CSV table of C-alpha atoms and ligand atoms in Angstrom, one decimal:
chain,number,residue,atom,x,y,z
A,1,MET,CA,25.8,6.7,-37.1
A,2,PRO,CA,26.6,6.9,-33.0
A,3,ILE,CA,23.6,8.7,-31.0
A,4,ASP,CA,23.5,12.6,-29.9
A,5,VAL,CA,22.9,11.8,-26.1
A,6,GLU,CA,22.3,15.5,-25.9
A,7,LYS,CA,19.5,15.5,-28.2
A,8,VAL,CA,18.1,12.0,-26.6
A,9,ARG,CA,18.2,13.6,-23.5
A,10,ALA,CA,16.5,16.8,-24.8
A,11,ALA,CA,13.5,14.4,-26.0
A,12,LEU,CA,13.6,12.9,-22.4
A,13,ALA,CA,12.9,16.3,-21.2
A,14,LYS,CA,9.5,16.1,-23.0
A,15,VAL,CA,8.3,12.7,-21.3
A,16,GLN,CA,6.1,13.8,-18.2
A,17,ASP,CA,5.1,11.8,-15.3
A,18,PRO,CA,1.2,12.3,-14.7
A,19,LEU,CA,1.5,12.0,-11.1
A,20,PHE,CA,3.7,15.4,-10.7
A,21,GLY,CA,3.4,16.6,-13.7
A,22,LYS,CA,6.8,17.2,-14.6
A,23,ASP,CA,9.0,15.7,-17.1
A,24,VAL,CA,11.4,13.0,-15.9
A,25,VAL,CA,14.5,14.7,-16.9
A,26,ALA,CA,13.1,17.1,-13.7
A,27,LEU,CA,12.4,14.7,-11.5
A,28,GLY,CA,15.8,13.1,-11.6
A,29,TYR,CA,14.5,9.9,-13.1
A,30,ILE,CA,17.7,9.6,-15.9
A,31,LYS,CA,19.9,8.0,-13.4
A,32,ASP,CA,21.7,7.1,-16.5
A,33,LEU,CA,21.7,7.7,-20.4
A,34,LEU,CA,24.7,6.5,-22.5
A,35,GLY,CA,25.1,6.2,-26.1
A,36,ASP,CA,26.5,2.5,-27.5
A,37,GLY,CA,26.6,3.1,-31.4
A,38,ASP,CA,23.4,4.0,-32.7
A,39,LYS,CA,21.8,2.4,-29.3
A,40,ALA,CA,21.0,4.1,-26.0
A,41,ARG,CA,21.2,3.2,-22.8
A,42,ILE,CA,18.8,4.2,-20.3
A,43,THR,CA,18.4,3.5,-16.6
A,44,LEU,CA,15.0,5.0,-15.1
A,45,LYS,CA,14.7,5.1,-11.6
A,46,LEU,CA,11.2,5.9,-9.9
A,47,PRO,CA,10.0,6.6,-6.9
A,48,THR,CA,8.1,3.5,-5.9
A,49,PRO,CA,8.6,-0.1,-7.7
A,50,ALA,CA,4.4,0.4,-7.9
A,51,HIS,CA,4.2,3.4,-9.7
A,52,PRO,CA,1.1,3.4,-11.1
A,53,HIS,CA,2.2,5.3,-14.9
A,54,LYS,CA,5.1,3.0,-14.9
A,55,GLU,CA,4.3,1.5,-18.6
A,56,GLU,CA,3.1,4.4,-19.8
A,57,ILE,CA,6.6,6.2,-18.7
A,58,GLU,CA,8.6,3.4,-19.9
A,59,LYS,CA,7.0,3.1,-23.3
A,60,ALA,CA,7.4,6.7,-23.3
A,61,VAL,CA,10.8,6.9,-22.9
A,62,VAL,CA,11.9,4.1,-25.0
A,63,ALA,CA,9.6,6.1,-28.1
A,64,ALA,CA,11.3,9.3,-27.2
A,65,ALA,CA,14.8,8.2,-27.3
A,66,LYS,CA,14.0,6.5,-31.1
A,67,ALA,CA,12.5,9.7,-32.1
A,68,ALA,CA,15.8,11.5,-30.8
A,69,GLY,CA,17.9,9.2,-33.4
A,70,ALA,CA,18.4,5.5,-31.3
A,71,SER,CA,17.8,2.7,-33.1
A,72,ASP,CA,17.4,0.8,-30.1
A,73,VAL,CA,16.6,1.6,-26.3
A,74,LYS,CA,18.4,-0.5,-23.5
A,75,LEU,CA,16.0,0.4,-20.7
A,76,GLU,CA,16.8,-0.8,-17.3
A,77,VAL,CA,14.3,0.8,-14.6
A,78,VAL,CA,15.2,0.5,-11.1
A,79,SER,CA,13.6,2.4,-8.1
A,80,GLU,CA,14.3,3.5,-4.6
A,81,VAL,CA,11.2,4.5,-2.5
A,82,SER,CA,11.1,8.2,-1.7
A,83,THR,CA,10.6,8.8,2.4
A,84,LYS,CA,9.8,12.2,4.2
A,85,MET,CA,11.0,12.4,7.5
A,86,ARG,CA,8.8,13.9,10.4
A,87,PRO,CA,9.2,14.7,13.4
A,88,GLY,CA,9.3,11.6,15.8
A,89,GLY,CA,10.2,9.6,12.6
A,90,ASP,CA,13.6,8.2,14.2
A,91,LYS,CA,11.5,5.7,16.5
A,92,MET,CA,11.2,3.1,13.1
A,93,ALA,CA,14.2,4.3,11.3
A,94,GLY,CA,14.1,1.8,8.5
A,95,VAL,CA,10.7,2.3,7.9
A,96,LYS,CA,10.0,4.8,4.8
A,97,ASN,CA,6.0,4.8,4.8
A,98,ILE,CA,3.8,4.2,6.9
A,99,ILE,CA,0.1,3.6,5.7
A,100,ALA,CA,-2.7,3.2,8.2
A,101,VAL,CA,-5.8,1.1,6.8
A,102,ALA,CA,-9.4,2.4,9.0
A,103,ALA,CA,-12.9,1.6,8.3
A,104,GLY,CA,-15.9,2.9,9.8
A,105,LYS,CA,-17.4,-0.2,11.8
A,106,GLY,CA,-16.4,-3.8,11.4
A,107,GLY,CA,-16.9,-6.7,8.9
A,108,VAL,CA,-16.6,-4.3,5.5
A,109,GLY,CA,-13.1,-6.0,4.8
A,110,LYS,CA,-10.9,-3.6,6.0
A,111,SER,CA,-8.1,-6.3,7.0
A,112,THR,CA,-9.1,-8.1,3.8
A,113,VAL,CA,-7.8,-4.5,2.0
A,114,ALA,CA,-5.0,-4.3,4.6
A,115,THR,CA,-3.5,-8.0,3.8
A,116,ASN,CA,-3.9,-7.7,0.0
A,117,LEU,CA,-2.8,-4.3,-0.2
A,118,ALA,CA,0.5,-5.5,1.5
A,119,LEU,CA,0.8,-8.2,-0.5
A,120,SER,CA,0.1,-6.3,-3.8
A,121,LEU,CA,3.2,-3.9,-2.6
A,122,ARG,CA,5.2,-6.9,-2.2
A,123,GLN,CA,4.4,-8.3,-5.7
A,124,HIS,CA,5.3,-5.0,-7.1
A,125,GLY,CA,8.8,-5.5,-5.6
A,126,ALA,CA,8.5,-3.0,-2.5
A,127,THR,CA,10.0,-4.6,1.0
A,128,VAL,CA,6.5,-4.3,3.3
A,129,GLY,CA,5.6,-5.0,6.9
A,130,LEU,CA,2.0,-5.6,7.7
A,131,LEU,CA,0.7,-4.5,11.5
A,132,ASP,CA,-2.3,-5.9,12.6
A,133,ALA,CA,-3.4,-3.9,15.1
A,134,ASP,CA,-7.2,-4.8,15.0
A,135,VAL,CA,-7.6,-5.3,18.7
A,136,TYR,CA,-11.0,-6.6,18.3
A,137,GLY,CA,-10.7,-8.8,15.6
A,138,PRO,CA,-7.4,-9.9,14.9
A,139,SER,CA,-7.9,-11.6,11.4
A,140,VAL,CA,-4.6,-11.3,9.6
A,141,PRO,CA,-3.0,-14.5,11.3
A,142,THR,CA,-6.3,-16.6,9.4
A,143,MET,CA,-5.6,-14.9,6.1
A,144,LEU,CA,-2.4,-15.7,5.7
A,145,GLY,CA,-2.1,-19.1,6.5
A,146,GLU,CA,0.9,-20.7,7.8
A,147,PRO,CA,4.1,-18.1,8.5
A,148,ASP,CA,7.7,-19.2,6.7
A,149,VAL,CA,8.7,-17.9,9.4
A,150,PRO,CA,7.2,-17.5,13.0
A,151,PRO,CA,7.3,-14.8,15.3
A,152,GLY,CA,10.2,-15.1,17.6
A,153,GLN,CA,11.2,-13.2,20.9
A,154,GLN,CA,14.4,-13.8,23.1
A,155,THR,CA,14.8,-12.3,26.3
A,156,GLY,CA,15.7,-8.9,26.0
A,157,GLN,CA,15.9,-9.0,22.6
A,158,LYS,CA,13.4,-7.1,20.2
A,159,ILE,CA,10.3,-9.4,18.7
A,160,THR,CA,11.3,-10.5,15.1
A,161,PRO,CA,8.1,-10.4,12.8
A,162,ALA,CA,6.6,-13.7,11.3
A,163,VAL,CA,7.4,-13.7,7.4
A,164,HIS,CA,4.5,-14.9,5.4
A,165,TRP,CA,4.5,-14.5,1.7
A,166,GLY,CA,7.6,-12.4,1.6
A,167,ILE,CA,6.3,-9.9,4.1
A,168,LYS,CA,7.0,-9.4,7.5
A,169,VAL,CA,4.0,-9.4,10.1
A,170,ILE,CA,3.2,-8.9,13.5
A,171,SER,CA,-0.7,-9.6,14.7
A,172,VAL,CA,-2.1,-8.8,18.3
A,173,GLY,CA,-3.2,-12.2,17.3
A,174,PHE,CA,0.1,-14.3,17.9
A,175,PHE,CA,-0.2,-12.7,21.1
A,176,VAL,CA,-3.6,-13.4,22.7
A,177,GLU,CA,-6.0,-16.3,23.0
A,178,ARG,CA,-8.7,-16.3,20.0
A,179,ASP,CA,-11.5,-16.4,22.3
A,180,GLY,CA,-9.6,-14.5,25.2
A,181,ALA,CA,-12.0,-12.2,26.9
A,182,VAL,CA,-10.0,-8.9,26.6
A,183,VAL,CA,-11.5,-6.0,27.0
A,184,TRP,CA,-9.6,-3.2,25.4
A,185,ARG,CA,-9.3,0.1,27.0
A,186,GLY,CA,-7.4,3.0,25.7
A,187,PRO,CA,-4.9,2.9,27.6
A,188,MET,CA,-3.9,-0.6,26.8
A,189,ILE,CA,-4.5,-0.2,23.0
A,190,HIS,CA,-1.9,2.7,23.4
A,191,LYS,CA,0.4,0.2,25.3
A,192,LEU,CA,0.2,-2.5,23.0
A,193,LEU,CA,0.7,-0.3,19.8
A,194,GLN,CA,4.1,1.7,21.8
A,195,GLN,CA,5.2,-2.1,21.7
A,196,PHE,CA,4.7,-3.4,18.3
A,197,ILE,CA,6.2,-0.1,17.3
A,198,GLU,CA,8.7,0.4,19.6
A,199,ASP,CA,9.9,-3.5,20.5
A,200,VAL,CA,9.4,-5.4,16.9
A,201,GLU,CA,12.4,-5.3,14.7
A,202,TRP,CA,11.0,-4.4,11.4
A,203,GLY,CA,14.4,-3.4,9.7
A,204,ALA,CA,14.1,-1.8,6.5
A,205,LEU,CA,10.4,-1.5,4.8
A,206,ASP,CA,9.6,0.6,2.1
A,207,TYR,CA,6.0,0.2,3.1
A,208,LEU,CA,4.6,-0.4,6.6
A,209,ILE,CA,0.7,-1.1,6.4
A,210,ILE,CA,-1.3,-1.2,9.7
A,211,ASP,CA,-4.6,-2.6,10.0
A,212,LEU,CA,-6.5,-0.4,12.4
A,213,PRO,CA,-9.3,-1.7,14.7
A,214,PRO,CA,-12.7,-0.4,13.3
A,215,GLY,CA,-14.1,2.9,14.1
A,216,THR,CA,-12.4,6.4,15.2
A,217,GLY,CA,-11.2,5.5,18.7
A,218,ASP,CA,-8.3,5.5,20.6
A,219,ALA,CA,-6.1,3.3,18.3
A,220,GLN,CA,-5.9,6.1,15.6
A,221,LEU,CA,-5.5,8.7,18.2
A,222,SER,CA,-3.1,6.4,19.6
A,223,LEU,CA,-1.1,5.8,16.7
A,224,SER,CA,-1.3,9.7,15.4
A,225,GLN,CA,1.0,10.6,18.9
A,226,LEU,CA,2.8,7.8,18.1
A,227,LEU,CA,4.2,7.5,14.6
A,228,PRO,CA,4.5,9.6,11.8
A,229,ILE,CA,1.7,8.2,9.6
A,230,THR,CA,2.2,8.8,6.0
A,231,GLY,CA,-1.4,8.3,5.4
A,232,SER,CA,-4.4,6.5,5.7
A,233,VAL,CA,-6.6,4.0,3.4
A,234,VAL,CA,-10.6,4.0,4.5
A,235,VAL,CA,-12.4,0.9,3.1
A,236,THR,CA,-16.4,1.5,2.8
A,237,THR,CA,-19.1,-1.0,1.5
A,238,PRO,CA,-21.5,0.9,-0.9
A,239,GLN,CA,-24.4,1.5,1.7
A,240,GLU,CA,-25.5,4.6,3.0
A,241,ILE,CA,-25.1,4.0,6.6
A,242,ALA,CA,-21.5,2.6,5.9
A,243,LEU,CA,-21.0,6.0,4.2
A,244,ILE,CA,-21.8,8.2,7.2
A,245,ASP,CA,-18.9,6.3,9.3
A,246,VAL,CA,-16.4,7.0,6.4
A,247,VAL,CA,-17.4,11.0,6.8
A,248,LYS,CA,-16.6,10.6,10.3
A,249,ALA,CA,-13.8,8.5,9.7
A,250,VAL,CA,-12.1,10.5,7.4
A,251,SER,CA,-12.7,13.7,9.8
A,252,MET,CA,-11.2,12.4,12.5
A,253,PHE,CA,-7.9,11.6,10.7
A,254,LYS,CA,-8.0,15.2,9.4
A,255,LYS,CA,-8.2,16.3,12.9
A,256,VAL,CA,-5.2,14.6,13.8
A,257,GLU,CA,-3.7,15.6,10.7
A,258,ILE,CA,-3.4,11.8,9.1
A,259,PRO,CA,-3.3,12.5,5.0
A,260,ILE,CA,-6.4,10.5,3.7
A,261,LEU,CA,-4.6,8.6,0.4
A,262,GLY,CA,-8.2,7.7,-1.1
A,263,VAL,CA,-11.4,5.4,-0.4
A,264,VAL,CA,-11.8,1.9,-1.6
A,265,GLU,CA,-15.1,0.8,-1.4
A,266,ASN,CA,-15.4,-3.1,-0.9
A,267,MET,CA,-18.0,-5.7,-1.7
A,268,SER,CA,-19.2,-3.2,-4.7
A,269,TYR,CA,-21.2,-5.8,-6.8
A,270,TYR,CA,-21.5,-9.2,-7.6
A,271,VAL,CA,-20.9,-11.0,-10.8
A,272,CYS,CA,-23.1,-13.7,-11.1
A,273,PRO,CA,-20.6,-16.6,-12.2
A,274,ALA,CA,-23.3,-18.5,-14.1
A,275,CYS,CA,-24.8,-15.6,-16.3
A,276,GLY,CA,-22.3,-12.6,-15.8
A,277,HIS,CA,-25.0,-10.8,-14.3
A,278,ASN,CA,-24.1,-7.5,-12.1
A,279,ASP,CA,-25.8,-7.6,-9.1
A,280,GLU,CA,-25.7,-4.5,-7.0
A,281,ILE,CA,-26.6,-5.9,-3.8
A,282,PHE,CA,-25.5,-3.1,-1.7
A,283,SER,CA,-26.0,-0.2,-4.2
A,284,ARG,CA,-22.9,0.8,-5.6
A,285,GLY,CA,-21.2,4.1,-6.8
A,286,GLY,CA,-21.3,5.8,-3.3
A,287,GLY,CA,-17.6,5.2,-2.5
A,288,LYS,CA,-16.3,7.0,-5.7
A,289,LYS,CA,-19.0,10.2,-5.2
A,290,LEU,CA,-18.0,10.3,-1.3
A,291,ALA,CA,-14.1,10.4,-2.3
A,292,LYS,CA,-15.5,13.1,-4.7
A,293,GLU,CA,-17.0,14.9,-2.0
A,294,LEU,CA,-14.6,14.8,0.8
A,295,GLY,CA,-11.8,15.7,-2.0
A,296,THR,CA,-9.7,12.6,-1.8
A,297,LEU,CA,-8.9,9.5,-4.4
A,298,PHE,CA,-11.2,6.9,-5.4
A,299,LEU,CA,-9.1,3.8,-5.3
A,300,GLY,CA,-10.7,1.2,-6.3
A,301,GLU,CA,-14.2,-1.3,-6.2
A,302,ILE,CA,-13.7,-4.6,-5.1
A,303,PRO,CA,-16.8,-6.9,-6.0
A,304,ILE,CA,-17.8,-9.5,-4.0
A,305,ASP,CA,-16.6,-12.6,-4.8
A,306,ALA,CA,-16.5,-16.1,-2.8
A,307,LYS,CA,-12.6,-16.1,-4.1
A,308,VAL,CA,-11.9,-13.4,-1.6
A,309,ARG,CA,-13.9,-14.9,1.2
A,310,HIS,CA,-12.3,-18.4,0.6
A,311,GLY,CA,-8.7,-16.7,-0.1
A,312,GLY,CA,-9.1,-14.8,3.3
A,313,ASP,CA,-10.1,-18.0,5.5
A,314,SER,CA,-8.0,-20.7,3.7
A,315,GLY,CA,-4.6,-18.5,4.1
A,316,ARG,CA,-4.2,-17.7,0.5
A,317,PRO,CA,-5.4,-14.2,-0.2
A,318,VAL,CA,-6.2,-13.4,-4.1
A,319,ILE,CA,-3.2,-12.2,-4.7
A,320,VAL,CA,-1.2,-15.1,-4.1
A,321,GLY,CA,-4.0,-17.5,-4.3
A,322,ALA,CA,-5.1,-16.3,-7.7
A,323,PRO,CA,-2.7,-13.7,-9.1
A,324,GLU,CA,-4.4,-13.9,-12.6
A,325,SER,CA,-8.0,-13.1,-11.4
A,326,GLU,CA,-9.7,-10.2,-11.8
A,327,HIS,CA,-9.8,-9.4,-8.3
A,328,ALA,CA,-6.2,-9.6,-8.1
A,329,LYS,CA,-5.4,-7.3,-10.8
A,330,ILE,CA,-8.0,-4.7,-8.9
A,331,PHE,CA,-5.8,-4.8,-5.5
A,332,MET,CA,-2.7,-4.7,-7.9
A,333,SER,CA,-3.9,-1.0,-9.0
A,334,ILE,CA,-5.0,-0.2,-5.5
A,335,GLY,CA,-1.8,-0.9,-4.6
A,336,ALA,CA,-0.1,1.6,-7.4
A,337,LYS,CA,-2.5,4.2,-6.5
A,338,VAL,CA,-1.5,4.1,-3.1
A,339,ALA,CA,2.2,3.8,-3.6
A,340,GLY,CA,1.7,7.2,-6.0
A,341,GLU,CA,-0.2,8.9,-3.4
A,342,VAL,CA,2.3,8.0,-0.9
A,343,ALA,CA,4.9,9.3,-3.5
A,344,LYS,CA,3.2,12.4,-3.9
A,345,ILE,CA,2.9,13.3,-0.4
A,346,ASN,CA,6.9,12.6,-0.4
A,347,GLY,CA,7.0,15.0,-3.2
A,348,PRO,CA,9.3,14.9,-6.2
A,349,GLY,CA,13.0,14.2,-5.8
A,350,GLY,CA,11.7,12.3,-3.1
A,351,GLY,CA,13.3,13.5,0.4
A,352,THR,CA,15.2,10.3,1.1
A,353,GLY,CA,16.5,11.7,4.3
A,354,LYS,CA,18.6,9.7,6.9
A,355,ARG,CA,16.7,6.6,6.6
A,356,ALA,CA,17.7,3.1,5.0
A,357,PRO,CA,17.3,2.2,1.4
A,358,GLY,CA,15.3,0.4,0.5
A,359,LEU,CA,15.1,-2.7,-2.1
A,360,VAL,CA,16.3,-1.7,-5.5
A,361,GLN,CA,14.3,-3.8,-8.3
A,362,ILE,CA,15.9,-4.5,-11.5
A,363,ARG,CA,14.4,-5.8,-14.4
B,1,ADP,P1,-13.0,-6.5,8.7
B,1,ADP,O1,-11.5,-6.2,8.9
B,1,ADP,O2,-13.5,-5.1,8.4
B,1,ADP,O3,-13.8,-6.5,10.1
B,1,ADP,P2,-12.7,-8.8,7.1
B,1,ADP,O4,-11.4,-8.2,5.7
B,1,ADP,O5,-12.5,-9.6,8.2
B,1,ADP,O6,-13.4,-7.3,7.4
B,1,ADP,O7,-13.7,-9.6,6.3
B,1,ADP,C1,-15.0,-10.0,7.1
B,1,ADP,C2,-15.3,-11.2,5.8
B,1,ADP,O8,-15.7,-11.0,4.7
B,1,ADP,C3,-14.1,-12.0,5.8
B,1,ADP,O9,-14.9,-13.2,6.0
B,1,ADP,C4,-13.6,-11.9,4.1
B,1,ADP,O10,-13.2,-12.9,4.2
B,1,ADP,C5,-15.1,-11.8,3.8
B,1,ADP,N1,-14.8,-10.3,2.4
B,1,ADP,C6,-14.1,-9.1,2.4
B,1,ADP,N2,-14.2,-8.8,1.2
B,1,ADP,C7,-14.9,-9.2,0.5
B,1,ADP,C8,-15.0,-9.4,-1.1
B,1,ADP,N3,-14.9,-8.7,-1.6
B,1,ADP,N4,-16.3,-10.7,-1.3
B,1,ADP,C9,-15.9,-11.6,-0.5
B,1,ADP,N5,-15.8,-11.8,0.8
B,1,ADP,C10,-15.2,-10.6,1.0
């Protein structure tokens, strides 16, 4: 018996996206719904390929269509990353969302998180750029290894970013000698960031990740003036002292009206590879508690692991070097949570504005 398409649509209107607390029909996710004899063909369009509830929604859509009489469901999932135009947003007209990764102090794993966050969003299917603005220790080039395409520059034209593992990358490290003793003063940082924003051919990106210098200084202020940052991710280790710095970082972002997407706790604990025992070297759980107190999302905790350090030092970050590892899974989950928070900021319906369409992923 042919299916009743309207009955299927009514059933789909009961499937919720927990991210927005609304149903998939009201959210405009049902791009196509067709009957094919006793089967249903559904195309679901999500506001990000890294949707944190993607599998859950897919399963619920299939189950709802079957309960409404479809003998089988052919489901296609596509995505168009949402964006929100803000004043000044035309500076990087093709970039839909800008995410700044910050830390109260150096050495907590900010660059590790920024790099793996960028790669995780790429793995999820988004088009991604990474801007390493950490003038004091531009470690992204080391972390990503040899580029597939080196950065280029032609006189009178824009700089083209390097390409590593499918993401576009620009780093202070490409332009400054490793041991060059540059004293970065506020106006210099401002000028440099401005160049990275205006003179780099970023093209169309769903997400641009910015690895900020540590602390709460000039770079953060400059960025808030130069760019419509969608939100920030704050990285910390669990020690009390590091957490105090997080409070400072969060209050600074609040002051310059950059939304906080959430807190990542790095070097949370150590799992002994020999016996599996969890050792909480720097204590644990502070990040979660703090995120709650600050009213922001806890994005995840990353254990200390030689794989992470080795991945960073050898140019093969865990996401690409050990994609099946627990660490890669944690980073993939952090990427999905960040993408979810960004989608929430952009709002249901996605306000696609004037920006260039992003990559449409079909699986
Ligand atoms: P930051 O950007 O905050 O200065 P990095 O990301 O450069 O910090 O990390 C500092 C060092 O710690 C690097 O050598 C990096 O590989 C290592 N590291 C970061 N996170 C971890 C982790 N979870 N386990 C092991 N080593 C880590």
